[in-house]
Amino acid sequence: MASEEELFANIDALLEEEPQLPPPAERARLREAAGITQARLATALKSTVQTVKNYENGRSEPKSPRLEAYQRLLKGWAAKYPAHAAPAAPAVAPQSEVPQTFTRVPTVEQDEAEPDVGVAVKPVPEGPARPASRPPTSRRSAAKKAAKPAVDPRFPHGPLAVLDGDGSAYAVGGVVLDCPATTIPELVEWTLRESGLGAPKLNRYGKDSDPLIVLTAAAAVKLGLPERLEGHEQRRSLRLPEDHPIVKQVAKAKWQLTQRGFGPWARIYRKAQGRDRQCVQLAVLSWDALDERSWPGVAEMEPADIARVLGVYAMRVITPRGSTAVSGLELMTALRPPTKAVRDQETGNWVSGHNAGSLGTEPMDPAPPEATPEHPVVVNSGWTGGFLNEEAYQWVRSVDTLSDEECTLPYAVGLDLNTAFLAAAARLVVGLSAPDHFVGPKFNPKIPGSWLADLSHIELDPRLPSPFTPDGSRPTGPAWYQTHTLAYAQELGYDVHPIEAYLRRETGAYLDPWHDRLKNAYVDTLADLGVTKDLDDAAFLAAMEQHKQNDPALAAVLSAIKATVKGGVGKLRERPQGKSYKAGETWPALARPTWRPDIRAAVISKARVNMHRKLNNMAKMTGLYPLAVLSDCVVYPSPAESPLDFLPYAASGKPQPGAFRLGPTPGLAKLEGVQTMLWAVGLMEKGLNPARHVKGGDAVFDEGE
C-alpha cells in the first residue's frame, strides 16, 4: 500500500507538470475587472485578438512560454480583483431569441501555430449598428421548439449558418458565431474546422450532411464575389467563369468545385480523408439561390430569420443542397444510400456492397417507351413505338355537358389535394432492376412496369375526365401505360390484354422513407401554424384561412416542403438544358442512378388514378360532377361558398370515405378558392381551365423539370 509521502509526491509531480489556469469565464472576468481590452492583452502576449477570445471561451489553451506568462498575469489580477461570489450560471435564452451569451461545447484544441480562425460566439451589437431582427413572438418560440432535435456533439451549432457582411454567422437556435474569414478558402477552412456546423446522416449507411453557409449580398461582396451574377438566360446556368479570380483562388488553395462550378449553389470540396468528408455547400442569396416560388419572401428576411427558416427545413427535411427539386432528389439517396459495408467471405475484410432496396451506384437505361424522345436509347435504336404519357391532369369539361341545374348554382369552389404526389408515393412499389421485354404478357397489377394496351373501347361518363390520359380525353388506340393505370381499368371492371411490356423483376417500396419524412415535415409544420389533425372540418377551414399570417417564416418552410415533393418527383426525369443540346447526346442527369422516368411515371399515374377515384365516388355519392381539374386541384359547382355545403357526410356528421375529405394530411383536401359559376363557365367557353385561376391568379403547375 502506498505511503502518504508517495501519494503527495505523485500529486506534486502532477501539479508541476503544467501551470494551472482558472476557468475560461474567470479569465474573461479578471481581464474586464482590470479594464484591459482583448486587443491590449493580445499585444502583451504577442498573440492575436482571436487567440485571446479562444482562451476566454475555452476554445484553445496557451502553450509554453505564453502559458506561464498568461498564468502570472491572471494570478496577479486574481489577487487584486477576487471574486466575491461564484458566477451565476447563464440563463437559457428562449429559442426564438439571439442569446447574448453562449456556453461553448469544446471541440478541438487549437495549437498556437495554427491560424487563428477559432469560432467565437458574437454578442448581438447594441444600438443601431445593424438592423435588428424581428422581435420574438410566442409563435416563433413554438416553431423553434419544434425544430430543436437532440444535438449531435460533433455539430453543436446545427446544420447551417447565414453569414452577413460584418462577419456574423447566424446559426439555428439564435446562436451567432464570429467568422473572421475574408476569402472563400478561409471561409471553407473555418466552416470545416471551427464552426461546429453540420448534420448527422439520415440513414445508418449514409453520410453526414455537409455544412451549409448562406451568404448575404454584403457577405458575398466582402469575400470578393460579385453582388449579382448575370449573363445567362437560364438561372440554373449562372456561374462564375473559370478564369474568375475567385475560382482561381479556390484552385490555388487546393480546393475543388463540382461540375456545377461556382454558381448560386457552389459545393467546394477536397477528397475525403478516411471517413471524414471535406466539403462545404455555399448558397449566395443575391444570386437567387432561394427561388421565390419555393421560398416566398425568405431572401428578403433578416439573416437570423433566414437561418431559422432554413434550419427548420434542414432539421425536418434535409440540409438544402440546391433548389428544392435538388434537395428532394438528394433526400431520396440520403434515406436509401446505394451502398453499405459488407464482409468479404474470402478475405474477411469489410468492403462496400449494394444496399438492398436502393437504386445502386450505377445509372440504368430506361426502356424505350419510358425514355424521352431525345434520349440516346431512343435515338440510337430508332424507336418509333410511342412513349408513356403519364402526366398530371389538365382537363376542362365540355360546356355542352353542363345541366341547367348546374348552371344555376351560384358558385364554383376549388379543392386542392395536399401534396398529392407525396400521397401517391406511400407504399408505392417500383422497379429496382433493369427492364426486361415481354411480348403478349398476362397483366399483373403487382408488377411495376410499362404496358402497351388498347383502352380505346372503354367508354366512361363524359362529365368526368378519362383516367387514362392527362387531358381527360378517351384513348384512340394502343398506348403505353404504367401499371397503376391499367390496374385501375381492371378496378373499373374492364378486361386488360397487354400487347407487350417492359417489366422489372426486382421491386421494392423505394420511396417509403422519403414519403414518411416529408409527410411528417408537412404535418408538423402545418401544426406549428395552427392547423392540427384534431380540428373538425369547419375549424380546419378557418385555420387554413389564416395559417400563413400566423407565421410567414414557417409558411415559407411549408411552401418549400411542397416544392421539394413536386420538384423531387420531376427530377426523376430531368430533361437536357441549353440551346446547344442535340438529340441523341447524353446530358448530365443521365449519369445519376436517380434518373428514373419509370418511377416518376408510377408516382404520377397513381396520383391521377387517386384523383379519378375520388371524382367517381363523388359523382356516385352526391351526383356532382367537376368543372375542371388541374393536377391536384378540382373545381365543383356549389350552392354556397364553402365545401361543407357539397362534400358528402354521413348522418353522424363524419365525412364519407372514398370521396374528397378535408384535412391537413397528404391526400386530404383544402379549399383552394371560390369564384362565381358565371366566371367559371365563361373561362370554360374560352377553353381555359378554371382550376388554374380559381385561387385568384395562376396556380403553380410545375413538375420540377
mmCIF file with all atom_site columns, N, CA and C in Angstrom, residues 231-279:
data_model
loop_
_atom_site.group_PDB
_atom_site.id
_atom_site.type_symbol
_atom_site.label_atom_id
_atom_site.label_alt_id
_atom_site.label_comp_id
_atom_site.label_asym_id
_atom_site.label_entity_id
_atom_site.label_seq_id
_atom_site.pdbx_PDB_ins_code
_atom_site.Cartn_x
_atom_site.Cartn_y
_atom_site.Cartn_z
_atom_site.occupancy
_atom_site.B_iso_or_equiv
_atom_site.pdbx_formal_charge
_atom_site.auth_seq_id
_atom_site.auth_comp_id
_atom_site.auth_asym_id
_atom_site.auth_atom_id
_atom_site.pdbx_PDB_model_num
ATOM 1   N N  . GLY A 1 231 ? -25.767 37.332 -67.120 1.00 0.00 ? 231 GLY A N  1
ATOM 2   C CA . GLY A 1 231 ? -25.136 36.967 -68.374 1.00 0.00 ? 231 GLY A CA 1
ATOM 3   C C  . GLY A 1 231 ? -25.676 35.709 -69.009 1.00 0.00 ? 231 GLY A C  1
ATOM 4   N N  . HIS A 1 232 ? -26.598 35.017 -68.329 1.00 0.00 ? 232 HIS A N  1
ATOM 5   C CA . HIS A 1 232 ? -27.185 33.811 -68.880 1.00 0.00 ? 232 HIS A CA 1
ATOM 6   C C  . HIS A 1 232 ? -28.696 33.952 -68.878 1.00 0.00 ? 232 HIS A C  1
ATOM 7   N N  . GLU A 1 233 ? -29.347 33.398 -69.901 1.00 0.00 ? 233 GLU A N  1
ATOM 8   C CA . GLU A 1 233 ? -30.800 33.467 -69.973 1.00 0.00 ? 233 GLU A CA 1
ATOM 9   C C  . GLU A 1 233 ? -31.436 32.570 -68.920 1.00 0.00 ? 233 GLU A C  1
ATOM 10  N N  . GLN A 1 234 ? -30.835 31.411 -68.674 1.00 0.00 ? 234 GLN A N  1
ATOM 11  C CA . GLN A 1 234 ? -31.402 30.477 -67.717 1.00 0.00 ? 234 GLN A CA 1
ATOM 12  C C  . GLN A 1 234 ? -30.722 30.625 -66.370 1.00 0.00 ? 234 GLN A C  1
ATOM 13  N N  . ARG A 1 235 ? -31.535 30.776 -65.328 1.00 0.00 ? 235 ARG A N  1
ATOM 14  C CA . ARG A 1 235 ? -30.988 30.989 -63.995 1.00 0.00 ? 235 ARG A CA 1
ATOM 15  C C  . ARG A 1 235 ? -30.105 29.838 -63.553 1.00 0.00 ? 235 ARG A C  1
ATOM 16  N N  . ARG A 1 236 ? -30.488 28.602 -63.950 1.00 0.00 ? 236 ARG A N  1
ATOM 17  C CA . ARG A 1 236 ? -29.728 27.446 -63.498 1.00 0.00 ? 236 ARG A CA 1
ATOM 18  C C  . ARG A 1 236 ? -28.340 27.392 -64.136 1.00 0.00 ? 236 ARG A C  1
ATOM 19  N N  . SER A 1 237 ? -28.109 28.185 -65.198 1.00 0.00 ? 237 SER A N  1
ATOM 20  C CA . SER A 1 237 ? -26.803 28.175 -65.867 1.00 0.00 ? 237 SER A CA 1
ATOM 21  C C  . SER A 1 237 ? -25.857 29.224 -65.299 1.00 0.00 ? 237 SER A C  1
ATOM 22  N N  . LEU A 1 238 ? -26.312 30.033 -64.367 1.00 0.00 ? 238 LEU A N  1
ATOM 23  C CA . LEU A 1 238 ? -25.473 31.091 -63.829 1.00 0.00 ? 238 LEU A CA 1
ATOM 24  C C  . LEU A 1 238 ? -24.290 30.505 -63.060 1.00 0.00 ? 238 LEU A C  1
ATOM 25  N N  . ARG A 1 239 ? -23.106 31.023 -63.362 1.00 0.00 ? 239 ARG A N  1
ATOM 26  C CA . ARG A 1 239 ? -21.910 30.615 -62.627 1.00 0.00 ? 239 ARG A CA 1
ATOM 27  C C  . ARG A 1 239 ? -20.773 31.560 -62.979 1.00 0.00 ? 239 ARG A C  1
ATOM 28  N N  . LEU A 1 240 ? -19.760 31.599 -62.118 1.00 0.00 ? 240 LEU A N  1
ATOM 29  C CA . LEU A 1 240 ? -18.573 32.402 -62.418 1.00 0.00 ? 240 LEU A CA 1
ATOM 30  C C  . LEU A 1 240 ? -17.785 31.740 -63.540 1.00 0.00 ? 240 LEU A C  1
ATOM 31  N N  . PRO A 1 241 ? -17.191 32.537 -64.441 1.00 0.00 ? 241 PRO A N  1
ATOM 32  C CA . PRO A 1 241 ? -16.332 31.928 -65.469 1.00 0.00 ? 241 PRO A CA 1
ATOM 33  C C  . PRO A 1 241 ? -15.107 31.287 -64.830 1.00 0.00 ? 241 PRO A C  1
ATOM 34  N N  . GLU A 1 242 ? -14.527 30.315 -65.514 1.00 0.00 ? 242 GLU A N  1
ATOM 35  C CA . GLU A 1 242 ? -13.407 29.566 -64.950 1.00 0.00 ? 242 GLU A CA 1
ATOM 36  C C  . GLU A 1 242 ? -12.175 30.428 -64.697 1.00 0.00 ? 242 GLU A C  1
ATOM 37  N N  . ASP A 1 243 ? -12.085 31.568 -65.403 1.00 0.00 ? 243 ASP A N  1
ATOM 38  C CA . ASP A 1 243 ? -10.926 32.436 -65.197 1.00 0.00 ? 243 ASP A CA 1
ATOM 39  C C  . ASP A 1 243 ? -11.200 33.541 -64.177 1.00 0.00 ? 243 ASP A C  1
ATOM 40  N N  . HIS A 1 244 ? -12.308 33.444 -63.458 1.00 0.00 ? 244 HIS A N  1
ATOM 41  C CA . HIS A 1 244 ? -12.613 34.456 -62.444 1.00 0.00 ? 244 HIS A CA 1
ATOM 42  C C  . HIS A 1 244 ? -11.616 34.322 -61.286 1.00 0.00 ? 244 HIS A C  1
ATOM 43  N N  . PRO A 1 245 ? -11.186 35.441 -60.700 1.00 0.00 ? 245 PRO A N  1
ATOM 44  C CA . PRO A 1 245 ? -10.203 35.377 -59.607 1.00 0.00 ? 245 PRO A CA 1
ATOM 45  C C  . PRO A 1 245 ? -10.629 34.478 -58.443 1.00 0.00 ? 245 PRO A C  1
ATOM 46  N N  . ILE A 1 246 ? -11.913 34.442 -58.121 1.00 0.00 ? 246 ILE A N  1
ATOM 47  C CA . ILE A 1 246 ? -12.365 33.602 -57.001 1.00 0.00 ? 246 ILE A CA 1
ATOM 48  C C  . ILE A 1 246 ? -12.197 32.122 -57.342 1.00 0.00 ? 246 ILE A C  1
ATOM 49  N N  . VAL A 1 247 ? -12.510 31.749 -58.570 1.00 0.00 ? 247 VAL A N  1
ATOM 50  C CA . VAL A 1 247 ? -12.345 30.355 -58.991 1.00 0.00 ? 247 VAL A CA 1
ATOM 51  C C  . VAL A 1 247 ? -10.870 29.976 -58.936 1.00 0.00 ? 247 VAL A C  1
ATOM 52  N N  . LYS A 1 248 ? -10.000 30.877 -59.392 1.00 0.00 ? 248 LYS A N  1
ATOM 53  C CA . LYS A 1 248 ? -8.557  30.621 -59.324 1.00 0.00 ? 248 LYS A CA 1
ATOM 54  C C  . LYS A 1 248 ? -8.084  30.543 -57.870 1.00 0.00 ? 248 LYS A C  1
ATOM 55  N N  . GLN A 1 249 ? -8.662  31.392 -57.014 1.00 0.00 ? 249 GLN A N  1
ATOM 56  C CA . GLN A 1 249 ? -8.298  31.407 -55.598 1.00 0.00 ? 249 GLN A CA 1
ATOM 57  C C  . GLN A 1 249 ? -8.631  30.072 -54.936 1.00 0.00 ? 249 GLN A C  1
ATOM 58  N N  . VAL A 1 250 ? -9.784  29.530 -55.281 1.00 0.00 ? 250 VAL A N  1
ATOM 59  C CA . VAL A 1 250 ? -10.200 28.236 -54.732 1.00 0.00 ? 250 VAL A CA 1
ATOM 60  C C  . VAL A 1 250 ? -9.244  27.142 -55.190 1.00 0.00 ? 250 VAL A C  1
ATOM 61  N N  . ALA A 1 251 ? -8.900  27.148 -56.481 1.00 0.00 ? 251 ALA A N  1
ATOM 62  C CA . ALA A 1 251 ? -7.999  26.128 -57.013 1.00 0.00 ? 251 ALA A CA 1
ATOM 63  C C  . ALA A 1 251 ? -6.604  26.242 -56.418 1.00 0.00 ? 251 ALA A C  1
ATOM 64  N N  . LYS A 1 252 ? -6.140  27.477 -56.234 1.00 0.00 ? 252 LYS A N  1
ATOM 65  C CA . LYS A 1 252 ? -4.802  27.681 -55.685 1.00 0.00 ? 252 LYS A CA 1
ATOM 66  C C  . LYS A 1 252 ? -4.704  27.136 -54.265 1.00 0.00 ? 252 LYS A C  1
ATOM 67  N N  . ALA A 1 253 ? -5.799  27.209 -53.523 1.00 0.00 ? 253 ALA A N  1
ATOM 68  C CA . ALA A 1 253 ? -5.821  26.689 -52.155 1.00 0.00 ? 253 ALA A CA 1
ATOM 69  C C  . ALA A 1 253 ? -6.052  25.181 -52.126 1.00 0.00 ? 253 ALA A C  1
ATOM 70  N N  . LYS A 1 254 ? -6.023  24.567 -53.320 1.00 0.00 ? 254 LYS A N  1
ATOM 71  C CA . LYS A 1 254 ? -6.171  23.111 -53.471 1.00 0.00 ? 254 LYS A CA 1
ATOM 72  C C  . LYS A 1 254 ? -7.557  22.608 -53.049 1.00 0.00 ? 254 LYS A C  1
ATOM 73  N N  . TRP A 1 255 ? -8.565  23.446 -53.321 1.00 0.00 ? 255 TRP A N  1
ATOM 74  C CA . TRP A 1 255 ? -9.954  23.014 -53.190 1.00 0.00 ? 255 TRP A CA 1
ATOM 75  C C  . TRP A 1 255 ? -10.528 22.824 -54.583 1.00 0.00 ? 255 TRP A C  1
ATOM 76  N N  . GLN A 1 256 ? -11.596 22.075 -54.669 1.00 0.00 ? 256 GLN A N  1
ATOM 77  C CA . GLN A 1 256 ? -12.211 21.802 -55.964 1.00 0.00 ? 256 GLN A CA 1
ATOM 78  C C  . GLN A 1 256 ? -13.678 22.213 -55.956 1.00 0.00 ? 256 GLN A C  1
ATOM 79  N N  . LEU A 1 257 ? -14.174 22.531 -57.143 1.00 0.00 ? 257 LEU A N  1
ATOM 80  C CA . LEU A 1 257 ? -15.592 22.796 -57.351 1.00 0.00 ? 257 LEU A CA 1
ATOM 81  C C  . LEU A 1 257 ? -16.205 21.622 -58.105 1.00 0.00 ? 257 LEU A C  1
ATOM 82  N N  . THR A 1 258 ? -17.469 21.353 -57.846 1.00 0.00 ? 258 THR A N  1
ATOM 83  C CA . THR A 1 258 ? -18.150 20.310 -58.617 1.00 0.00 ? 258 THR A CA 1
ATOM 84  C C  . THR A 1 258 ? -18.383 20.806 -60.036 1.00 0.00 ? 258 THR A C  1
ATOM 85  N N  . GLN A 1 259 ? -18.944 19.942 -60.892 1.00 0.00 ? 259 GLN A N  1
ATOM 86  C CA . GLN A 1 259 ? -19.173 20.301 -62.293 1.00 0.00 ? 259 GLN A CA 1
ATOM 87  C C  . GLN A 1 259 ? -20.122 21.483 -62.439 1.00 0.00 ? 259 GLN A C  1
ATOM 88  N N  . ARG A 1 260 ? -20.926 21.735 -61.417 1.00 0.00 ? 260 ARG A N  1
ATOM 89  C CA . ARG A 1 260 ? -21.825 22.888 -61.482 1.00 0.00 ? 260 ARG A CA 1
ATOM 90  C C  . ARG A 1 260 ? -21.068 24.204 -61.428 1.00 0.00 ? 260 ARG A C  1
ATOM 91  N N  . GLY A 1 261 ? -19.784 24.153 -61.029 1.00 0.00 ? 261 GLY A N  1
ATOM 92  C CA . GLY A 1 261 ? -18.986 25.361 -60.950 1.00 0.00 ? 261 GLY A CA 1
ATOM 93  C C  . GLY A 1 261 ? -19.386 26.232 -59.778 1.00 0.00 ? 261 GLY A C  1
ATOM 94  N N  . PHE A 1 262 ? -18.994 27.500 -59.834 1.00 0.00 ? 262 PHE A N  1
ATOM 95  C CA . PHE A 1 262 ? -19.297 28.436 -58.751 1.00 0.00 ? 262 PHE A CA 1
ATOM 96  C C  . PHE A 1 262 ? -20.528 29.238 -59.150 1.00 0.00 ? 262 PHE A C  1
ATOM 97  N N  . GLY A 1 263 ? -21.683 28.681 -58.799 1.00 0.00 ? 263 GLY A N  1
ATOM 98  C CA . GLY A 1 263 ? -22.946 29.334 -59.095 1.00 0.00 ? 263 GLY A CA 1
ATOM 99  C C  . GLY A 1 263 ? -23.687 29.662 -57.821 1.00 0.00 ? 263 GLY A C  1
ATOM 100 N N  . PRO A 1 264 ? -25.006 29.879 -57.914 1.00 0.00 ? 264 PRO A N  1
ATOM 101 C CA . PRO A 1 264 ? -25.795 30.197 -56.714 1.00 0.00 ? 264 PRO A CA 1
ATOM 102 C C  . PRO A 1 264 ? -25.663 29.153 -55.619 1.00 0.00 ? 264 PRO A C  1
ATOM 103 N N  . TRP A 1 265 ? -25.492 27.889 -55.999 1.00 0.00 ? 265 TRP A N  1
ATOM 104 C CA . TRP A 1 265 ? -25.247 26.802 -55.039 1.00 0.00 ? 265 TRP A CA 1
ATOM 105 C C  . TRP A 1 265 ? -23.903 26.180 -55.403 1.00 0.00 ? 265 TRP A C  1
ATOM 106 N N  . ALA A 1 266 ? -22.852 26.585 -54.717 1.00 0.00 ? 266 ALA A N  1
ATOM 107 C CA . ALA A 1 266 ? -21.495 26.105 -55.017 1.00 0.00 ? 266 ALA A CA 1
ATOM 108 C C  . ALA A 1 266 ? -21.068 25.099 -53.957 1.00 0.00 ? 266 ALA A C  1
ATOM 109 N N  . ARG A 1 267 ? -20.578 23.956 -54.416 1.00 0.00 ? 267 ARG A N  1
ATOM 110 C CA . ARG A 1 267 ? -20.080 22.934 -53.486 1.00 0.00 ? 267 ARG A CA 1
ATOM 111 C C  . ARG A 1 267 ? -18.568 22.869 -53.626 1.00 0.00 ? 267 ARG A C  1
ATOM 112 N N  . ILE A 1 268 ? -17.849 23.123 -52.527 1.00 0.00 ? 268 ILE A N  1
ATOM 113 C CA . ILE A 1 268 ? -16.386 23.177 -52.535 1.00 0.00 ? 268 ILE A CA 1
ATOM 114 C C  . ILE A 1 268 ? -15.864 22.028 -51.679 1.00 0.00 ? 268 ILE A C  1
ATOM 115 N N  . TYR A 1 269 ? -14.918 21.272 -52.226 1.00 0.00 ? 269 TYR A N  1
ATOM 116 C CA . TYR A 1 269 ? -14.519 20.048 -51.522 1.00 0.00 ? 269 TYR A CA 1
ATOM 117 C C  . TYR A 1 269 ? -13.067 19.687 -51.799 1.00 0.00 ? 269 TYR A C  1
ATOM 118 N N  . ARG A 1 270 ? -12.559 18.793 -50.970 1.00 0.00 ? 270 ARG A N  1
ATOM 119 C CA . ARG A 1 270 ? -11.326 18.051 -51.203 1.00 0.00 ? 270 ARG A CA 1
ATOM 120 C C  . ARG A 1 270 ? -11.651 16.586 -51.041 1.00 0.00 ? 270 ARG A C  1
ATOM 121 N N  . LYS A 1 271 ? -10.789 15.746 -51.541 1.00 0.00 ? 271 LYS A N  1
ATOM 122 C CA . LYS A 1 271 ? -11.001 14.311 -51.394 1.00 0.00 ? 271 LYS A CA 1
ATOM 123 C C  . LYS A 1 271 ? -11.067 13.960 -49.918 1.00 0.00 ? 271 LYS A C  1
ATOM 124 N N  . ALA A 1 272 ? -12.012 13.120 -49.564 1.00 0.00 ? 272 ALA A N  1
ATOM 125 C CA . ALA A 1 272 ? -12.214 12.746 -48.166 1.00 0.00 ? 272 ALA A CA 1
ATOM 126 C C  . ALA A 1 272 ? -10.980 12.066 -47.596 1.00 0.00 ? 272 ALA A C  1
ATOM 127 N N  . GLN A 1 273 ? -10.725 12.341 -46.319 1.00 0.00 ? 273 GLN A N  1
ATOM 128 C CA . GLN A 1 273 ? -9.627  11.684 -45.603 1.00 0.00 ? 273 GLN A CA 1
ATOM 129 C C  . GLN A 1 273 ? -10.233 10.625 -44.688 1.00 0.00 ? 273 GLN A C  1
ATOM 130 N N  . GLY A 1 274 ? -10.119 9.389  -45.114 1.00 0.00 ? 274 GLY A N  1
ATOM 131 C CA . GLY A 1 274 ? -10.751 8.314  -44.359 1.00 0.00 ? 274 GLY A CA 1
ATOM 132 C C  . GLY A 1 274 ? -12.259 8.465  -44.414 1.00 0.00 ? 274 GLY A C  1
ATOM 133 N N  . ARG A 1 275 ? -12.886 8.534  -43.246 1.00 0.00 ? 275 ARG A N  1
ATOM 134 C CA . ARG A 1 275 ? -14.332 8.699  -43.181 1.00 0.00 ? 275 ARG A CA 1
ATOM 135 C C  . ARG A 1 275 ? -14.758 10.162 -43.129 1.00 0.00 ? 275 ARG A C  1
ATOM 136 N N  . ASP A 1 276 ? -13.783 11.060 -42.978 1.00 0.00 ? 276 ASP A N  1
ATOM 137 C CA . ASP A 1 276 ? -14.105 12.470 -42.812 1.00 0.00 ? 276 ASP A CA 1
ATOM 138 C C  . ASP A 1 276 ? -14.220 13.159 -44.162 1.00 0.00 ? 276 ASP A C  1
ATOM 139 N N  . ARG A 1 277 ? -15.439 13.637 -44.464 1.00 0.00 ? 277 ARG A N  1
ATOM 140 C CA . ARG A 1 277 ? -15.646 14.399 -45.685 1.00 0.00 ? 277 ARG A CA 1
ATOM 141 C C  . ARG A 1 277 ? -15.105 15.810 -45.503 1.00 0.00 ? 277 ARG A C  1
ATOM 142 N N  . GLN A 1 278 ? -14.619 16.383 -46.572 1.00 0.00 ? 278 GLN A N  1
ATOM 143 C CA . GLN A 1 278 ? -14.159 17.760 -46.574 1.00 0.00 ? 278 GLN A CA 1
ATOM 144 C C  . GLN A 1 278 ? -14.941 18.501 -47.642 1.00 0.00 ? 278 GLN A C  1
ATOM 145 N N  . CYS A 1 279 ? -16.114 18.939 -47.290 1.00 0.00 ? 279 CYS A N  1
ATOM 146 C CA . CYS A 1 279 ? -16.994 19.552 -48.278 1.00 0.00 ? 279 CYS A CA 1
ATOM 147 C C  . CYS A 1 279 ? -17.877 20.589 -47.597 1.00 0.00 ? 279 CYS A C  1
#
